mmCIF file of C-alpha atoms in Angstrom:
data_model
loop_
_atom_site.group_PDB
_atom_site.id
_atom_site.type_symbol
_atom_site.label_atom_id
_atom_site.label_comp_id
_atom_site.label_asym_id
_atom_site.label_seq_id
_atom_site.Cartn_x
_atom_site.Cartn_y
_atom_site.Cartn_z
ATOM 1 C CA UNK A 7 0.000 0.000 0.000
ATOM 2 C CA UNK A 8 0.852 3.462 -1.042
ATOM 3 C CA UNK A 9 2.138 5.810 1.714
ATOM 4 C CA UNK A 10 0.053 8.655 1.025
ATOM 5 C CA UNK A 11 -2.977 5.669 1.070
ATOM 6 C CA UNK A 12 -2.357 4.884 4.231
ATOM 7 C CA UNK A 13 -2.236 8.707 5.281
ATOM 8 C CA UNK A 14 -5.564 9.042 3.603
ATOM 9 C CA UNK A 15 -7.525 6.510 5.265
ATOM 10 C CA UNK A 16 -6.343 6.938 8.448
ATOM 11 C CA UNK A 17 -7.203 10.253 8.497
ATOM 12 C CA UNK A 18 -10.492 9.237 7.339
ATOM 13 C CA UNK A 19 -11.163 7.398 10.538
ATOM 14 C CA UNK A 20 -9.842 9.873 12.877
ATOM 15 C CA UNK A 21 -11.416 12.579 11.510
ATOM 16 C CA UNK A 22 -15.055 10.648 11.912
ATOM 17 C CA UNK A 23 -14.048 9.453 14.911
ATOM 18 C CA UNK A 24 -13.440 13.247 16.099
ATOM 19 C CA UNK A 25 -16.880 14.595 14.004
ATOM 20 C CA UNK A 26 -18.609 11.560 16.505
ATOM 21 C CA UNK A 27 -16.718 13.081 19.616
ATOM 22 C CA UNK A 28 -18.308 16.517 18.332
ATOM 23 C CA UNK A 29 -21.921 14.838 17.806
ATOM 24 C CA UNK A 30 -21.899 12.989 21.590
ATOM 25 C CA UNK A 31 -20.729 16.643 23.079
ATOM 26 C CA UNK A 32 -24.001 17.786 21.434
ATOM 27 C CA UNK A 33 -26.333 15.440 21.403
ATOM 28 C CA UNK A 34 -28.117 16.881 24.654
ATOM 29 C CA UNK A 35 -29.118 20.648 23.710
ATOM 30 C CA UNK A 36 -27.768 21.405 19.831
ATOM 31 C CA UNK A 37 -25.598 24.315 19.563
ATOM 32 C CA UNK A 38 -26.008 27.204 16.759
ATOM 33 C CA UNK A 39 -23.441 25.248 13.800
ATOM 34 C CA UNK A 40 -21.956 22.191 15.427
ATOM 35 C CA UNK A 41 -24.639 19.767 13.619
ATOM 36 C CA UNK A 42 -22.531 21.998 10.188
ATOM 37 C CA UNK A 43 -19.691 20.838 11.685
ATOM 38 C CA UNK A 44 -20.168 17.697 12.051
ATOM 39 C CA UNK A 45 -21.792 17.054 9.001
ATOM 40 C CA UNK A 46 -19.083 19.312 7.288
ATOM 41 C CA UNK A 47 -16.237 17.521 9.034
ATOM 42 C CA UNK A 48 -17.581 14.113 8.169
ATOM 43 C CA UNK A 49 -17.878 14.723 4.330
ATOM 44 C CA UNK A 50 -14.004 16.120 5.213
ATOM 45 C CA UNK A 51 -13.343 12.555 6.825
ATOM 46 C CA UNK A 52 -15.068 10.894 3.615
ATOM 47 C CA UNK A 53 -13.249 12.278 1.197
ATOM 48 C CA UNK A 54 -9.772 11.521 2.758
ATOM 49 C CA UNK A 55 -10.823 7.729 2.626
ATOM 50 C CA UNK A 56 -12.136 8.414 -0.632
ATOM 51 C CA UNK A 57 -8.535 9.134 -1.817
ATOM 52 C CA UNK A 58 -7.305 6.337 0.142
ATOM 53 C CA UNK A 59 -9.055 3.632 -1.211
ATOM 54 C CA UNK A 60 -9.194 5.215 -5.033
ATOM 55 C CA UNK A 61 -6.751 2.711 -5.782
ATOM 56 C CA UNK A 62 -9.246 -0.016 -5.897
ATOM 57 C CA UNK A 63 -12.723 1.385 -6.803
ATOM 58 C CA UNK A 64 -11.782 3.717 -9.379
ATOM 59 C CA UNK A 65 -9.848 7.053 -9.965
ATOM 60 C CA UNK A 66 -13.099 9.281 -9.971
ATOM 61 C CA UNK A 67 -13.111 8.472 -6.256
ATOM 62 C CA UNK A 68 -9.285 10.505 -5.993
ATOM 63 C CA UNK A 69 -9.778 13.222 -8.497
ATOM 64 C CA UNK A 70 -13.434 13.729 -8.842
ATOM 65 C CA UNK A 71 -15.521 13.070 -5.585
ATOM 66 C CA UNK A 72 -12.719 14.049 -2.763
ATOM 67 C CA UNK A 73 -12.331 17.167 -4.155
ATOM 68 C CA UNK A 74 -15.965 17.582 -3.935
ATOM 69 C CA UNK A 75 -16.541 16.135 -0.326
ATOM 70 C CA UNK A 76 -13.303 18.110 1.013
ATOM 71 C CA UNK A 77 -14.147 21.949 0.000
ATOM 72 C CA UNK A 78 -17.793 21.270 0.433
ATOM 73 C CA UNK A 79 -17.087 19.378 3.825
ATOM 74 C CA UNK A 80 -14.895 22.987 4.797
ATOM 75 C CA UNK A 81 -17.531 25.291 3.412
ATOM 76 C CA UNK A 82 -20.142 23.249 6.011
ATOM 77 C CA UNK A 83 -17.519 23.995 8.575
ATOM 78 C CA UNK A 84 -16.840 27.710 7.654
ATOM 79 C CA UNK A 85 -21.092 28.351 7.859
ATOM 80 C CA UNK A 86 -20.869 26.858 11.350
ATOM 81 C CA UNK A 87 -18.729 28.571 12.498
ATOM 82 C CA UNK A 88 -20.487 31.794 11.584
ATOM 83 C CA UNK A 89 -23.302 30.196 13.087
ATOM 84 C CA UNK A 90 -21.682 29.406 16.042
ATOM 85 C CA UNK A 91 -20.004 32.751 16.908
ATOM 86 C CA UNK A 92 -22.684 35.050 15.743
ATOM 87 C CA UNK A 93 -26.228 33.155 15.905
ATOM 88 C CA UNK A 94 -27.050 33.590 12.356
ATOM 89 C CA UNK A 95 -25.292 33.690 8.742
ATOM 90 C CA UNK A 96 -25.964 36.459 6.943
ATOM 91 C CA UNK A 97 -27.289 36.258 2.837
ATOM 92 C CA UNK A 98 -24.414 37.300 1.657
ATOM 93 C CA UNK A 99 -21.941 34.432 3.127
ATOM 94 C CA UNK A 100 -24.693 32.185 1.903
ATOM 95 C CA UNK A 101 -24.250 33.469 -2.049
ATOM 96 C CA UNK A 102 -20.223 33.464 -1.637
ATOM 97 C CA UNK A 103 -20.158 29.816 0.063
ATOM 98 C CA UNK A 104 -22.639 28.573 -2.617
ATOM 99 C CA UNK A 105 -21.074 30.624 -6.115
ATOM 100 C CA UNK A 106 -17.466 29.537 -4.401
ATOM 101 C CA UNK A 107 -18.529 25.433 -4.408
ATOM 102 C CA UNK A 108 -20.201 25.637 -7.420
ATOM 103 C CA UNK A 109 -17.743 27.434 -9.357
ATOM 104 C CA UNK A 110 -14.950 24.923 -8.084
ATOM 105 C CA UNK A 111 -17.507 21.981 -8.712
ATOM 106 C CA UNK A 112 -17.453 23.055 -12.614
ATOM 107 C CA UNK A 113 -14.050 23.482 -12.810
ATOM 108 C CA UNK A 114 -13.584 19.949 -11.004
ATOM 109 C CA UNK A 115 -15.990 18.198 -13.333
ATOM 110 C CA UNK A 116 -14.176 19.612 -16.705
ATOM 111 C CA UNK A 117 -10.828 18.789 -15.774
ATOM 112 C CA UNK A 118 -11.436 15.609 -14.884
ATOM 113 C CA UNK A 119 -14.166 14.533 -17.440
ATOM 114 C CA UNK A 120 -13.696 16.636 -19.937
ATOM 115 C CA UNK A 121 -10.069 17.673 -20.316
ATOM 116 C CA UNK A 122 -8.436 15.165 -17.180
ATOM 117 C CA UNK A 123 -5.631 17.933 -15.717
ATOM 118 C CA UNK A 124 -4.632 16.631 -12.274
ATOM 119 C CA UNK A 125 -3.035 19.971 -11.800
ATOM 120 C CA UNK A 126 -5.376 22.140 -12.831
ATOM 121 C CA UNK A 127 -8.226 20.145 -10.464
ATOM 122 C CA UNK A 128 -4.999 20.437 -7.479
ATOM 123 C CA UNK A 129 -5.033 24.236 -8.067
ATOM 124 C CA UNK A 130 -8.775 24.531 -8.296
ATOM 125 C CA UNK A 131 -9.206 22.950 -5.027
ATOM 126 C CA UNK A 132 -6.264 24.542 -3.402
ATOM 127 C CA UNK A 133 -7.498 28.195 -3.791
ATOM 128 C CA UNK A 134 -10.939 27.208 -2.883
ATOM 129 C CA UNK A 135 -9.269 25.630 0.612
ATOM 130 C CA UNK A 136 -7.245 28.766 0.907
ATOM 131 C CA UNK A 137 -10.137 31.148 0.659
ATOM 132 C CA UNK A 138 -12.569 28.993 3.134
ATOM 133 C CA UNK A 139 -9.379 28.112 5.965
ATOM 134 C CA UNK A 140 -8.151 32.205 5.818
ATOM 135 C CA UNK A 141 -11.732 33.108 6.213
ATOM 136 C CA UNK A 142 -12.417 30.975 9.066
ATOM 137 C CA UNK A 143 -9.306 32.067 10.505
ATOM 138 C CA UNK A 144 -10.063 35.221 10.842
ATOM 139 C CA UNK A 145 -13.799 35.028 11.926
ATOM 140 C CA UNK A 146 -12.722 33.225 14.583
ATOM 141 C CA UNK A 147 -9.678 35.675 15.347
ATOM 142 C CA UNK A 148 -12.043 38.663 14.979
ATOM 143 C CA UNK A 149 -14.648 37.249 17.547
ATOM 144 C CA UNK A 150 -12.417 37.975 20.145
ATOM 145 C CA UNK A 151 -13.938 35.984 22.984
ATOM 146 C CA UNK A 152 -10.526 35.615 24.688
ATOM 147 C CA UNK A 153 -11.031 31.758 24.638
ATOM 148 C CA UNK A 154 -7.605 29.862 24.042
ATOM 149 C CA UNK A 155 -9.911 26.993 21.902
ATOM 150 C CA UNK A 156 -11.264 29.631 19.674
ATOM 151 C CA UNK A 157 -7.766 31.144 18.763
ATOM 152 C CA UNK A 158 -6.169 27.245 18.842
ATOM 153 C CA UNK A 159 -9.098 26.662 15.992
ATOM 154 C CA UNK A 160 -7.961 29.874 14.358
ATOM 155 C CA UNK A 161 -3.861 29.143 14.270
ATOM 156 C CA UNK A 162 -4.846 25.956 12.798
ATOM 157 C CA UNK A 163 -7.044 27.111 10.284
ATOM 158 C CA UNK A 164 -3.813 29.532 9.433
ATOM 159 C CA UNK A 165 -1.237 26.425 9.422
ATOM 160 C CA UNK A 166 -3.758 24.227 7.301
ATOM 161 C CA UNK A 167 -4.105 27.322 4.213
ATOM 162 C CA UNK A 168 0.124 27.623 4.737
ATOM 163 C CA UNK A 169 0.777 23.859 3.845
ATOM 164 C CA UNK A 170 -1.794 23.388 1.903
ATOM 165 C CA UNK A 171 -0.280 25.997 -0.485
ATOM 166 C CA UNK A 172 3.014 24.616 0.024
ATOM 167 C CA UNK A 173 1.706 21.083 -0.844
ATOM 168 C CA UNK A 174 0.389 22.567 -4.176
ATOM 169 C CA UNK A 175 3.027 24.271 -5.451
ATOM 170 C CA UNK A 176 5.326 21.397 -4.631
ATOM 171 C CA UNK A 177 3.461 19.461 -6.748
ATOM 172 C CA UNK A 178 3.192 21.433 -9.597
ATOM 173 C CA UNK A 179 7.204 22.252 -9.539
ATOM 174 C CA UNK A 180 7.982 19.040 -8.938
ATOM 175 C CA UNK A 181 5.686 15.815 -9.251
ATOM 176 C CA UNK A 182 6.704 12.484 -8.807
ATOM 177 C CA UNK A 183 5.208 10.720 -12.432
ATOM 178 C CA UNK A 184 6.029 7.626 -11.754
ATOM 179 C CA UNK A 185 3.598 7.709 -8.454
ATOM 180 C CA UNK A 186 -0.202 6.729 -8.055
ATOM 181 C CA UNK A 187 -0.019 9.879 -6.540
ATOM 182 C CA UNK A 188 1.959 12.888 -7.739
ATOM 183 C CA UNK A 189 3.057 13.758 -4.285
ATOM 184 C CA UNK A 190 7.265 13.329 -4.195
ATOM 185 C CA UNK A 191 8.868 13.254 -0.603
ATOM 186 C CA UNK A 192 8.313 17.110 0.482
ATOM 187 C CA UNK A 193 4.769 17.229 -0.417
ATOM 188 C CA UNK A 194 4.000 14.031 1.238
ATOM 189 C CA UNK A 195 5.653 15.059 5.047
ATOM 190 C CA UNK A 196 3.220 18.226 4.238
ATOM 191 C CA UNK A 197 0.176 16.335 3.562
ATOM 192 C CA UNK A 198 0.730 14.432 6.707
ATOM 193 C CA UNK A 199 1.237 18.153 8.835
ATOM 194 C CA UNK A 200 -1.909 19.463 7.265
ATOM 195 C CA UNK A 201 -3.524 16.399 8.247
ATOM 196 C CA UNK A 202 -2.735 16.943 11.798
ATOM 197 C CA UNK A 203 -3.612 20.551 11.659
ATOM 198 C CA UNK A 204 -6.899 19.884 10.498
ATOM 199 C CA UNK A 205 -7.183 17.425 13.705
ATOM 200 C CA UNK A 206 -5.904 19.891 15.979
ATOM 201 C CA UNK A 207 -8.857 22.181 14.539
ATOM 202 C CA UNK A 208 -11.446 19.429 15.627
ATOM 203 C CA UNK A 209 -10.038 19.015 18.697
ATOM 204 C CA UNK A 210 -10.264 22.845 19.254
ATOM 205 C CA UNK A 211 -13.692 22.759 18.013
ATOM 206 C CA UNK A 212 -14.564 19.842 20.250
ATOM 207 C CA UNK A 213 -13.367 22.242 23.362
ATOM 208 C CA UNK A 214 -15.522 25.574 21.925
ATOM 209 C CA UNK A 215 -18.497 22.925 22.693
ATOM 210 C CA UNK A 216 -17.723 21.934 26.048
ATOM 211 C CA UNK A 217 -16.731 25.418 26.992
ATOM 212 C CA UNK A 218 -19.626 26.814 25.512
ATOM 213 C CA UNK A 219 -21.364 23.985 27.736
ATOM 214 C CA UNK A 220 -19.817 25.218 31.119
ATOM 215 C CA UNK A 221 -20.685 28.731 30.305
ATOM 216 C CA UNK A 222 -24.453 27.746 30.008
ATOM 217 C CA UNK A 223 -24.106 25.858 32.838
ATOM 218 C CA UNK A 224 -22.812 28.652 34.852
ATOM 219 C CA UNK A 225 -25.487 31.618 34.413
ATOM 220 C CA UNK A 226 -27.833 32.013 36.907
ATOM 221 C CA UNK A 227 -30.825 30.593 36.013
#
């Protein structure tokens, strides 16, 4: 098996594993966003063992439906936490989430069925990640609620747009062609750091609940 395989799929399970952490935390009394999150981070977990297991169920898996799953898994993520920190999410977010996806979605489905460009679909996906992790980042730096989970979530939001660009243009300098995947030696250690900064974000996003949870707990009734 594939290095980068076994990356994938194991991040697959931890991720789910963390999005069911996330779902026990709120199964009592829902919070504004986490069901987004969760749902958002399990199409996140989905697509990573989509990519792992591409290898034996067909290449669309890889370069068709984890790009899909991933950004639209992040955009879930991104409306929740809008959701989360401000009790609503406003029209416009709504219009730049959905023309964002959509646009990316097109440019996914012609480079891989129409003219296949693993590159191009890389890129596509890449700026899309960039633009939904930098936004997060900052709402979550801008809500200022002094909380150390909030700004953990928000660093790691940060890390995860840094390597994911560095992962990208990596590839595109230098891919490995004789590879399943085009990932060479630099670009694989950085898929496996963005992997755990994406984890780190859960598990920040796992504390926001139970701190939100103690606060309700602690106003007088």
């Amino acid at each position: 098996m594939l290095f980068l395989q076994f990356v994938f799929i194991l991040a697959g399970v931890a991720v789910a594993w963390m999005a069911l952490l996330m779902w026990r935390a709120d199964s009592r009394e829902p919070l504004p966003g986490v069901t987004l999150w969760i749902v958002g981070f399990s199409a996140v977990g989905a697509a990573s063992a989509a990519s792992g297991v591409a290898y034996w169920v067909g290449d669309w898996a890889r370069g068709f439906a984890s790009h899909l799953l991933l950004t639209g898994g992040m955009g879930l993520v991104w409306l929740g936490i809008r959701l989360f920190l401000h009790g609503r999410v406003g029209v416009l977010v709504f219009l730049f989430v959905g023309a964002l996806l959509i646009g990316e979605c097109v440019g996914i489905y012609w480079f891989f069925f129409v003219r296949e460009s693993y590159q191009e679909r890389l890129t596509i996906t890449c700026v899309t990640l960039l633009l939904l992790s930098m936004s997060m980042a900052m709402n979550l730096f801008y809500a200022q609620l002094g909380e150390r989970a909030v700004t953990a979530a928000g660093l790691c939001y940060c890390l995860f747009a840094l390597l994911n660009g560095l992962r990208t243009i990596t590839i595109l300098i230098n891919p490995d062609n004789l590879r399943y995947f085009l990932s060479g030696g630099v670009s694989s250690a950085v898929t496996v750091l963005m992997v755990a900064s994406l984890l780190a974000a859960q598990a920040a996003h796992l504390r926001m609940i139970h701190d939100a949870r103690l606060e309700d707990a602690e106003e007088p009734e």
